[in-house]
């Protein structure tokens, strides 16, 4: 699976603070053993001030923000099918804009 813009449960030590990851790496690079991801955190006053850097989504009954500034990699084995939550392709434009802002300042 591991399609771009898919959301997975975080099984790592920091899952309390960042319960989910969203994949942003192109599907064209699926042969690599790592994936470019951004963590999701429950929305709060402090982590959603720069709206263009923190696209939002709802999972279950809670609102989450994509923490673009925490762009990182994880091994593909951490994004297993049993940890798949949903695809969030509807956020594509907002996520790409957030990455552009982070990297290029535009």
CSV table of N, CA and C in Angstrom, one decimal, residues 3 10 18 21 23 50 52-53 58 72 78 82 88 95 99-101:
chain,number,residue,atom,x,y,z
A,3,UNK,N,0.7,4.4,-0.2
A,3,UNK,CA,0.5,5.5,-1.2
A,3,UNK,C,0.8,6.8,-0.6
A,10,UNK,N,1.2,5.7,14.4
A,10,UNK,CA,2.6,5.8,14.8
A,10,UNK,C,2.8,4.7,15.9
A,18,UNK,N,2.6,12.2,19.0
A,18,UNK,CA,2.4,12.1,17.5
A,18,UNK,C,1.8,10.8,17.2
A,21,UNK,N,1.3,9.4,11.3
A,21,UNK,CA,2.2,10.0,10.3
A,21,UNK,C,1.4,10.0,9.0
A,23,UNK,N,2.3,10.1,4.9
A,23,UNK,CA,3.4,9.9,3.9
A,23,UNK,C,3.3,11.0,2.9
A,50,UNK,N,0.4,28.9,12.6
A,50,UNK,CA,0.7,29.2,11.2
A,50,UNK,C,-0.1,28.3,10.3
A,52,UNK,N,-0.9,28.0,7.3
A,52,UNK,CA,-0.4,27.5,6.0
A,52,UNK,C,0.7,26.4,6.2
A,53,UNK,N,1.3,26.3,7.4
A,53,UNK,CA,2.3,25.2,7.7
A,53,UNK,C,1.7,24.0,8.3
A,58,UNK,N,-9.5,15.6,10.4
A,58,UNK,CA,-10.1,15.0,11.5
A,58,UNK,C,-10.0,13.5,11.4
A,72,UNK,N,10.3,14.3,8.3
A,72,UNK,CA,11.3,13.3,8.7
A,72,UNK,C,11.2,12.1,7.8
A,78,UNK,N,7.6,0.5,9.2
A,78,UNK,CA,6.8,1.2,10.2
A,78,UNK,C,5.5,1.7,9.6
A,82,UNK,N,-1.6,-3.0,8.6
A,82,UNK,CA,-2.5,-3.0,9.8
A,82,UNK,C,-2.5,-1.7,10.5
A,88,UNK,N,-5.4,10.6,2.7
A,88,UNK,CA,-5.8,12.0,2.8
A,88,UNK,C,-5.4,12.8,1.6
A,95,UNK,N,-0.9,20.4,1.6
A,95,UNK,CA,0.4,19.8,2.1
A,95,UNK,C,1.6,20.2,1.2
A,99,UNK,N,4.9,22.4,2.3
A,99,UNK,CA,6.3,22.0,2.1
A,99,UNK,C,7.0,23.1,1.3
A,100,UNK,N,6.3,23.6,0.3
A,100,UNK,CA,6.9,24.8,-0.4
A,100,UNK,C,7.3,25.9,0.5
A,101,UNK,N,6.4,26.2,1.4
A,101,UNK,CA,6.6,27.3,2.4
A,101,UNK,C,7.8,27.0,3.3
